[in-house]
Short mmCIF file of C-alpha atoms and ligand atoms in Angstrom, two decimals:
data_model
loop_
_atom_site.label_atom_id
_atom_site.label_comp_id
_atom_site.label_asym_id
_atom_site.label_seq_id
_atom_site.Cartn_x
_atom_site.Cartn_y
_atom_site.Cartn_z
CA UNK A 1 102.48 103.96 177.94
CA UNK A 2 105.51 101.93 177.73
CA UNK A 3 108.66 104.11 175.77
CA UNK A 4 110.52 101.26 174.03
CA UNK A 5 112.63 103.59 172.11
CA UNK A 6 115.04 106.37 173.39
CA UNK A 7 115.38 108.18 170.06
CA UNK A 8 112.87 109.61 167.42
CA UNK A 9 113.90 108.86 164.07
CA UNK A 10 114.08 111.88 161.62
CA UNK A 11 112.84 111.74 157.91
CA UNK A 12 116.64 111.68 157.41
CA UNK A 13 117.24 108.88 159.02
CA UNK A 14 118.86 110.06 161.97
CA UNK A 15 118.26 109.59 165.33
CA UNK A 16 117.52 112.38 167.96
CA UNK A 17 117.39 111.14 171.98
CA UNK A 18 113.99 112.22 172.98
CA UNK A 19 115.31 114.04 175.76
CA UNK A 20 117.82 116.66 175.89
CA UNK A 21 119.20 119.52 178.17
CA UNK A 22 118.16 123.26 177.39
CA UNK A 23 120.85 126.27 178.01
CA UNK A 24 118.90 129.41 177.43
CA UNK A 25 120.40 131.65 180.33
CA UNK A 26 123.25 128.75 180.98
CA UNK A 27 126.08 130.99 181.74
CA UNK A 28 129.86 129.70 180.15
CA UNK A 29 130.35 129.09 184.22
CA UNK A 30 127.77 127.00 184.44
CA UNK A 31 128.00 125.43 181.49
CA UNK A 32 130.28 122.78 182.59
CA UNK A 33 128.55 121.38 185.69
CA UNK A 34 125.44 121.17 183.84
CA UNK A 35 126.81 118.85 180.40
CA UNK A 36 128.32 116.98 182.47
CA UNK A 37 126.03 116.29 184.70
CA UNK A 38 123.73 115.91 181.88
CA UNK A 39 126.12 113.14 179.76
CA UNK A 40 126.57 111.13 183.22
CA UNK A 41 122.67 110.32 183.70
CA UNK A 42 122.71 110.06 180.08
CA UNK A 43 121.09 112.47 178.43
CA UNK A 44 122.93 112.74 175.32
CA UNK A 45 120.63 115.92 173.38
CA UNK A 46 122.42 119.25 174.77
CA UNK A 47 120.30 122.25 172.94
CA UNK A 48 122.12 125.46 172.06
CA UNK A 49 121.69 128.35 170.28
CA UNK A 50 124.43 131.07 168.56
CA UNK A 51 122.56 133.76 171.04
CA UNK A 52 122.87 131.80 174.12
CA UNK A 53 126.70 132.56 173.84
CA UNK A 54 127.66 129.30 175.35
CA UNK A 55 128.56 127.05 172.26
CA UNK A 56 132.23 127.06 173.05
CA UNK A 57 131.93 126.19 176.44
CA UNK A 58 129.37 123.25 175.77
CA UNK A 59 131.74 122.04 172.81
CA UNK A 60 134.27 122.34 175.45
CA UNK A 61 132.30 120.33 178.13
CA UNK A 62 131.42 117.48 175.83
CA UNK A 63 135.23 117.43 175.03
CA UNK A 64 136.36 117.22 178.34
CA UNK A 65 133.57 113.96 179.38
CA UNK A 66 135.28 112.38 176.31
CA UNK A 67 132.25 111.00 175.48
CA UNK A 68 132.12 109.77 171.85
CA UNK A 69 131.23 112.06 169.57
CA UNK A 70 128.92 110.09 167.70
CA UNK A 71 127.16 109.42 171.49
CA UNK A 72 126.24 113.03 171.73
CA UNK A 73 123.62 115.15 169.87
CA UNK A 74 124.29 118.72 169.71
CA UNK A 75 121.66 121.36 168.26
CA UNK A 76 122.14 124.89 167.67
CA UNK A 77 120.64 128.04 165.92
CA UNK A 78 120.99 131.05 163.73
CA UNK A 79 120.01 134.07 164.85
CA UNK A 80 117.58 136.49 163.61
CA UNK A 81 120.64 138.73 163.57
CA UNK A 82 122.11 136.51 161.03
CA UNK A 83 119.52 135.90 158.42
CA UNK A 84 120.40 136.28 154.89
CA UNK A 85 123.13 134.68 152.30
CA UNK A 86 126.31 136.25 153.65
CA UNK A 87 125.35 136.81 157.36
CA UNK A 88 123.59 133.02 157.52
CA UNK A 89 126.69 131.74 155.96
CA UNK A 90 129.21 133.86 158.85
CA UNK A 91 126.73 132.34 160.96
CA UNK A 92 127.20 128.67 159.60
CA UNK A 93 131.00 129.04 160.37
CA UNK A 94 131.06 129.98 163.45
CA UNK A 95 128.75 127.54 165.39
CA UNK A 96 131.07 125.11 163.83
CA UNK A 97 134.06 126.62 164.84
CA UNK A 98 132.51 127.65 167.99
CA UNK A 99 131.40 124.16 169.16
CA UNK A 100 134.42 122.67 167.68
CA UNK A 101 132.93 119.26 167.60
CA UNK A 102 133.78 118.56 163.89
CA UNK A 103 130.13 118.45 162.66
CA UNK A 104 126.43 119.77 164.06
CA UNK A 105 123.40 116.98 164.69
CA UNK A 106 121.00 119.78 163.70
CA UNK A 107 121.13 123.68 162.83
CA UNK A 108 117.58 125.47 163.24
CA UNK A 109 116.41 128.85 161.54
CA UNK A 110 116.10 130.25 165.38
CA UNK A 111 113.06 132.80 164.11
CA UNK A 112 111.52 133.33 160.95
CA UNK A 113 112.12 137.05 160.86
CA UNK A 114 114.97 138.90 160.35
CA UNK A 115 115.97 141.51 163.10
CA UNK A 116 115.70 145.28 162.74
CA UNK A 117 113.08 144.04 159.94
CA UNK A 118 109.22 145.27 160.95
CA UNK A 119 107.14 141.69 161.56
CA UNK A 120 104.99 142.39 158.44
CA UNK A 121 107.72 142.77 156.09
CA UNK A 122 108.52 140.29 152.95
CA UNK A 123 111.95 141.06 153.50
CA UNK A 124 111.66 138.53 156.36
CA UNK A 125 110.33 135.72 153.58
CA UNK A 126 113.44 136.68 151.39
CA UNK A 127 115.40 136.67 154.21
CA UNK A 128 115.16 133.37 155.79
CA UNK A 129 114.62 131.23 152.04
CA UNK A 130 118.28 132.34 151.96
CA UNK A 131 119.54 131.35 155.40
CA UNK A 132 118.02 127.99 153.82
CA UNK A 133 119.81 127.97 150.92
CA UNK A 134 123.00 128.30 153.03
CA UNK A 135 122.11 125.25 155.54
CA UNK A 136 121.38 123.01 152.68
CA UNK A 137 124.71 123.40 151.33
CA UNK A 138 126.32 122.87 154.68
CA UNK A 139 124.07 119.51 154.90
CA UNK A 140 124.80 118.61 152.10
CA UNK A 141 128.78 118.58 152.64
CA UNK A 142 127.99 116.59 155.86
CA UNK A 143 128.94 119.84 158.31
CA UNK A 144 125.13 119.41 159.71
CA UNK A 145 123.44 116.42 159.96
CA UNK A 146 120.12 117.44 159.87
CA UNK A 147 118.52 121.24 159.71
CA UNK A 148 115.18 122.41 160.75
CA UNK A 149 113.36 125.52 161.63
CA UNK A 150 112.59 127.29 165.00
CA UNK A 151 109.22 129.09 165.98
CA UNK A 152 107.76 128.70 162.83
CA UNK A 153 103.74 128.85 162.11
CA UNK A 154 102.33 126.90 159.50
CA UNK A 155 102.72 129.31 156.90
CA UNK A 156 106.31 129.73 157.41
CA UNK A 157 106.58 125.69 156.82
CA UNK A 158 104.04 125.75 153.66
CA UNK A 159 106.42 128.73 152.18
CA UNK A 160 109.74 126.63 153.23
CA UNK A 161 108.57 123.36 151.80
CA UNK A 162 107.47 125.26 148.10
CA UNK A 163 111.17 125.86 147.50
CA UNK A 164 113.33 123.95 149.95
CA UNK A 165 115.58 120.93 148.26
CA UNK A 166 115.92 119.97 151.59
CA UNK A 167 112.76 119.80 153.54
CA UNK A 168 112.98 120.32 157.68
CA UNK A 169 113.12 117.71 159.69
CA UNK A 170 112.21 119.85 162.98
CA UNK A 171 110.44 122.51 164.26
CA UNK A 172 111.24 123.52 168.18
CA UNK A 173 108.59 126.10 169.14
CA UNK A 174 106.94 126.18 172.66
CA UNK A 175 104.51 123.59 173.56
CA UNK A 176 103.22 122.70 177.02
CA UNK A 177 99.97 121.77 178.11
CA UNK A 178 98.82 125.85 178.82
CA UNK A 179 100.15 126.36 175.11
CA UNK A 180 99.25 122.78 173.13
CA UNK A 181 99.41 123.72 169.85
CA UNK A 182 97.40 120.92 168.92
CA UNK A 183 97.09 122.10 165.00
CA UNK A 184 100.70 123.48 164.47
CA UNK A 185 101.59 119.91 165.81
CA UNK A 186 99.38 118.09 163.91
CA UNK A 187 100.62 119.91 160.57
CA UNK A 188 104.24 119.64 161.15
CA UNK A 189 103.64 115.16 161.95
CA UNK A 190 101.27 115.50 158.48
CA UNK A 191 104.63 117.00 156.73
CA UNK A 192 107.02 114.51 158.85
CA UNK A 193 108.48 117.36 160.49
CA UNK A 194 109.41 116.18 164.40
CA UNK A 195 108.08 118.81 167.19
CA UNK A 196 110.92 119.83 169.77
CA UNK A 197 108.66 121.03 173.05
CA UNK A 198 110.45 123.68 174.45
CA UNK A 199 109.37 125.70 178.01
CA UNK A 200 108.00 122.48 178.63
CA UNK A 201 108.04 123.75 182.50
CA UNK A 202 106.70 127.32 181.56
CA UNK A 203 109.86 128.59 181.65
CA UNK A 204 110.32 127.27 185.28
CA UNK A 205 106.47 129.24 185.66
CA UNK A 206 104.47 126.21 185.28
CA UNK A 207 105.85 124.31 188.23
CA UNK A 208 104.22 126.30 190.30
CA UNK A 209 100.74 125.50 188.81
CA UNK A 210 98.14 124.09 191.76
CA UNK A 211 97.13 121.79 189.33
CA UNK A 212 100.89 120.59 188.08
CA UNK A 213 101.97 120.02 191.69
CA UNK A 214 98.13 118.43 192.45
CA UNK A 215 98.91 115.71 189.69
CA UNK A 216 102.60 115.60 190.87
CA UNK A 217 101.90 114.81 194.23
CA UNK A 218 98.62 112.62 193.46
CA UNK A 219 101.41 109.99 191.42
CA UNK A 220 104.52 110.64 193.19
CA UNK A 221 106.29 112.55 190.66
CA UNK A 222 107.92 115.78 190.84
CA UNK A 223 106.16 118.84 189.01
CA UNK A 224 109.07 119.28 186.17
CA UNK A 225 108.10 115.40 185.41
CA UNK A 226 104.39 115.34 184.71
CA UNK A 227 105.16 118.51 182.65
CA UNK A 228 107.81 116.61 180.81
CA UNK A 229 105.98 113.45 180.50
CA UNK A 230 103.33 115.46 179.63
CA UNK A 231 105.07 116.83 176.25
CA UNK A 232 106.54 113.46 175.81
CA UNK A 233 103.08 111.87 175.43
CA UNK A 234 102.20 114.12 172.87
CA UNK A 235 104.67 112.88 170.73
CA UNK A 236 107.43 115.66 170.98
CA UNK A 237 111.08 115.90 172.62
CA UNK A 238 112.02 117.75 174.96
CA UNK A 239 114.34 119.99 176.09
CA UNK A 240 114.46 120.85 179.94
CA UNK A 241 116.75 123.67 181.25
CA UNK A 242 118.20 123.41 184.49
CA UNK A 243 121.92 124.46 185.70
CA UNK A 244 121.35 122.71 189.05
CA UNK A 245 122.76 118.73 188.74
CA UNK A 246 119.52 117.32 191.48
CA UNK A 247 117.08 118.71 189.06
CA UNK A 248 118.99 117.47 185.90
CA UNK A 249 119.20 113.99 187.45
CA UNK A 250 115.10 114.34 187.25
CA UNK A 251 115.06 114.69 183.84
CA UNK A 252 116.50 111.08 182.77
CA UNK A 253 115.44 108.73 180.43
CA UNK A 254 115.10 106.53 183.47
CA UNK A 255 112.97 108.95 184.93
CA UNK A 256 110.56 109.96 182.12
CA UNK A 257 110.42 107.05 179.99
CA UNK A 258 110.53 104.22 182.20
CA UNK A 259 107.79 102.73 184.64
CA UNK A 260 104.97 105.10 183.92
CA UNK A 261 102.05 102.81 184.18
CA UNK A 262 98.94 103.75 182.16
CA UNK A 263 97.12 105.12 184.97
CA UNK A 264 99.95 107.13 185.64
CA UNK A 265 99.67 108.64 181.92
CA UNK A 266 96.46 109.14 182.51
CA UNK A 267 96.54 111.62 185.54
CA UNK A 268 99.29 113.51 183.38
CA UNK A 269 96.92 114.07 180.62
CA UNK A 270 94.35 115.84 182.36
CA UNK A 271 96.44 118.49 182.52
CA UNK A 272 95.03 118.94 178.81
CA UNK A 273 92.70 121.47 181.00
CA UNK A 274 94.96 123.69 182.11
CA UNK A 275 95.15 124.80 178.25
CA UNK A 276 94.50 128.92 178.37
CA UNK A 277 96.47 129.59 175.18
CA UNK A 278 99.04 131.39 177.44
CA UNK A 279 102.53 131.69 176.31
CA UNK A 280 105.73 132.24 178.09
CA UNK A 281 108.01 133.45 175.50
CA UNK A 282 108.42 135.19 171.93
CA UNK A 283 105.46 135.35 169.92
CA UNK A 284 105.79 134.75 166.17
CA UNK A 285 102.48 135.17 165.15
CA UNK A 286 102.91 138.72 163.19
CA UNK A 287 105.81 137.40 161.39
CA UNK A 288 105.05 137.73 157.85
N1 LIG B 1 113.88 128.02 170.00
C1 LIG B 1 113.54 128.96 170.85
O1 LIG B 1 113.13 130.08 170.47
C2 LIG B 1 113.61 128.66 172.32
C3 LIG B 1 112.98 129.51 173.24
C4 LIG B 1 113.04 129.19 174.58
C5 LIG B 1 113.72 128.04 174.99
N2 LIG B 1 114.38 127.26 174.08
C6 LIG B 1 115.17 126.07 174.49
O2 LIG B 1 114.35 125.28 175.33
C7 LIG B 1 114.98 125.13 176.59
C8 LIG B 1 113.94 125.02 177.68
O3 LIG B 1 113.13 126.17 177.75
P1 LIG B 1 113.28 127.26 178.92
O4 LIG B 1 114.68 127.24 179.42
O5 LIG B 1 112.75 128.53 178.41
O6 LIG B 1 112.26 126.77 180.02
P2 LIG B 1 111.99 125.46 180.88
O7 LIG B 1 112.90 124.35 180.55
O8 LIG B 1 110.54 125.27 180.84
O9 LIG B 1 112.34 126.01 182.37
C9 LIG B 1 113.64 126.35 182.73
C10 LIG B 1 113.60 127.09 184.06
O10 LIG B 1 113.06 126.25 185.08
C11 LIG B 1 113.99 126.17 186.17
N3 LIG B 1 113.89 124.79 186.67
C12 LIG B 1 114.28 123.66 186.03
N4 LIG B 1 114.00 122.57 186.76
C13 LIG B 1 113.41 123.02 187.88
C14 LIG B 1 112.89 122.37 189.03
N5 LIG B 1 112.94 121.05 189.16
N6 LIG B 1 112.33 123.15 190.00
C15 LIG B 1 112.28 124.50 189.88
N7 LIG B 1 112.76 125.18 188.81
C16 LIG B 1 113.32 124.43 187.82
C17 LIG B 1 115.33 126.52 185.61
O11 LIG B 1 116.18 127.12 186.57
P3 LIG B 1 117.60 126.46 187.02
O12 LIG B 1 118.50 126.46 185.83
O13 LIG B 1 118.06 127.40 188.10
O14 LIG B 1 117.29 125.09 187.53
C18 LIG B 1 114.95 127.54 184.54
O15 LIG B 1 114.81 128.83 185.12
C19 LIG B 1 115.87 126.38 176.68
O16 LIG B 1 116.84 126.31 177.70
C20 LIG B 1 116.41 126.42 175.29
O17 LIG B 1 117.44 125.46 175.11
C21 LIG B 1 114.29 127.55 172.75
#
């Protein structure tokens, strides 16, 4: 399948590169190295998080390649510790201030419950409708582009989109071809919300996978590729980590998107049978 387009267009309007660089576990030190190296082979989507505690450096980093900011998508989160009006609002201010990059691309609701709040408690519903609230009005003055949710099932959407003035225009949660999610994807494209694949590489678990390397080798692509192509194909971005610039340079919009022939695509799909349900990170299925 031939990828004409770089970017997925939001229901907003806006334009998100397909690919972009995870930092979950990116140290500040690292940090650096790894945007860099990341804006350079042009990958322009750098994917943060308040809890990752690497904002300022990545703001930083982006600052220093004095690449445009308009050239350069940045998306971050709020916290489960940071639910609620006052805290999500706190929360608001500082990624700003903390990437200093004048404005955010797109803000997620990192989790739909609240911490130190059991799973089945409404308090969590209350909760995150107001860490909402708060994003909307940061939206709407233009602060962040676009806002979107994080891990959430499809009752969390159904419950956002009955009150939200602002409806999302993502949801990241993890999706790889163990993990598919073929119905929470489905239902999120039905409500023109855009799926952002993340542990695309099972959390660097999947590249070990017989079956991943198998394909890999069978079409002369590296593992973290036909797991990336993979997500790519099913219609979602993605977000590969790596600190280390020779595996970065593998995850370029040269390298996934261009000269995949169909036969190619196809060998990458039959991963489709490695699907086991298995997930590599936080669950949110008890989240009321
Ligand atoms: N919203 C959420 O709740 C949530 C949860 C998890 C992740 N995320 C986001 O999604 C991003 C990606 O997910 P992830 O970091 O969990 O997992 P991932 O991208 O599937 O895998 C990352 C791991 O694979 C290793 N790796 C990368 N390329 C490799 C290669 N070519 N060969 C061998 N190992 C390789 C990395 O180590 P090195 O750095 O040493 O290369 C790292 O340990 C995160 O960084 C974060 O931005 C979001």
């Amino acid at each position: 399948m031939e990828f004409v387009d770089r970017m997925l267009t939001l229901r907003n309007g806006v334009e998100m590169p397909k690919i972009g660089l995870g930092t979950f576990r990116s140290s500040p030190e690292e940090i650096n190295l790894a945007v860099t190296t990341a804006l350079q082979m042009g990958i322009m989507h750098i994917d943060t998080a308040s809890i990752y505690k690497n904002q300022e450096a990545i703001g930083q980093a982006i600052k220093d390649t004095k690449t445009p900011r308009s050239k350069v998508f940045v998306t971050s989160k709020i916290s489960p510790y940071q639910q609620g009006r006052q805290k999500a609002y706190a929360a608001c201010v500082d990624i700003l201030e903390k990437l200093d990059l004048g404005y955010v691309d797109l803000v997620l609701v990192h989790w739909p419950g609240a911490s130190k709040t059991p799973p089945d408690s409404e308090l969590n519903s209350t909760l995150r409708a107001e860490t909402w609230q708060v994003m909307e009005e940061f939206h709407r003055q233009g602060k962040f582009k676009s806002i979107g949710v994080s891990n959430y099932e499809e009752r969390h959407i159904q419950e956002l989109l009955n009150h939200a003035s602002v409806p999302p225009a993502v949801n990241q949660f993890e999706v790889h071809p163990r993990r598919p999610c073929t119905a929470l994807r489905k239902a999120c494209s039905s409500a023109g919300i855009q799926v952002v694949a993340y542990a695309s590489m099972g959390a660097g678990q999947l590249l070990e996978s017989q079956k991943v390397i198998t394909t890999a080798h069978a079409i002369n692509r590296s593992p973290a590729q036909v797991l990336l192509r993979w997500g790519l194909l099913k219609g979602c971005a993605v977000i590969p980590k790596s600190v280390r610039p020779e595996r970065i340079s593998g995850f370029s919009e040269a390298a996934l998107l261009d000269g995949w022939s169909a036969e190619e695509d196809e060998e990458v799909l039959k991963l489709d049978s490695l699907e086991d349900g298995h997930k590599y990170c936080w669950d949110p299925s008890d989240i009321r």
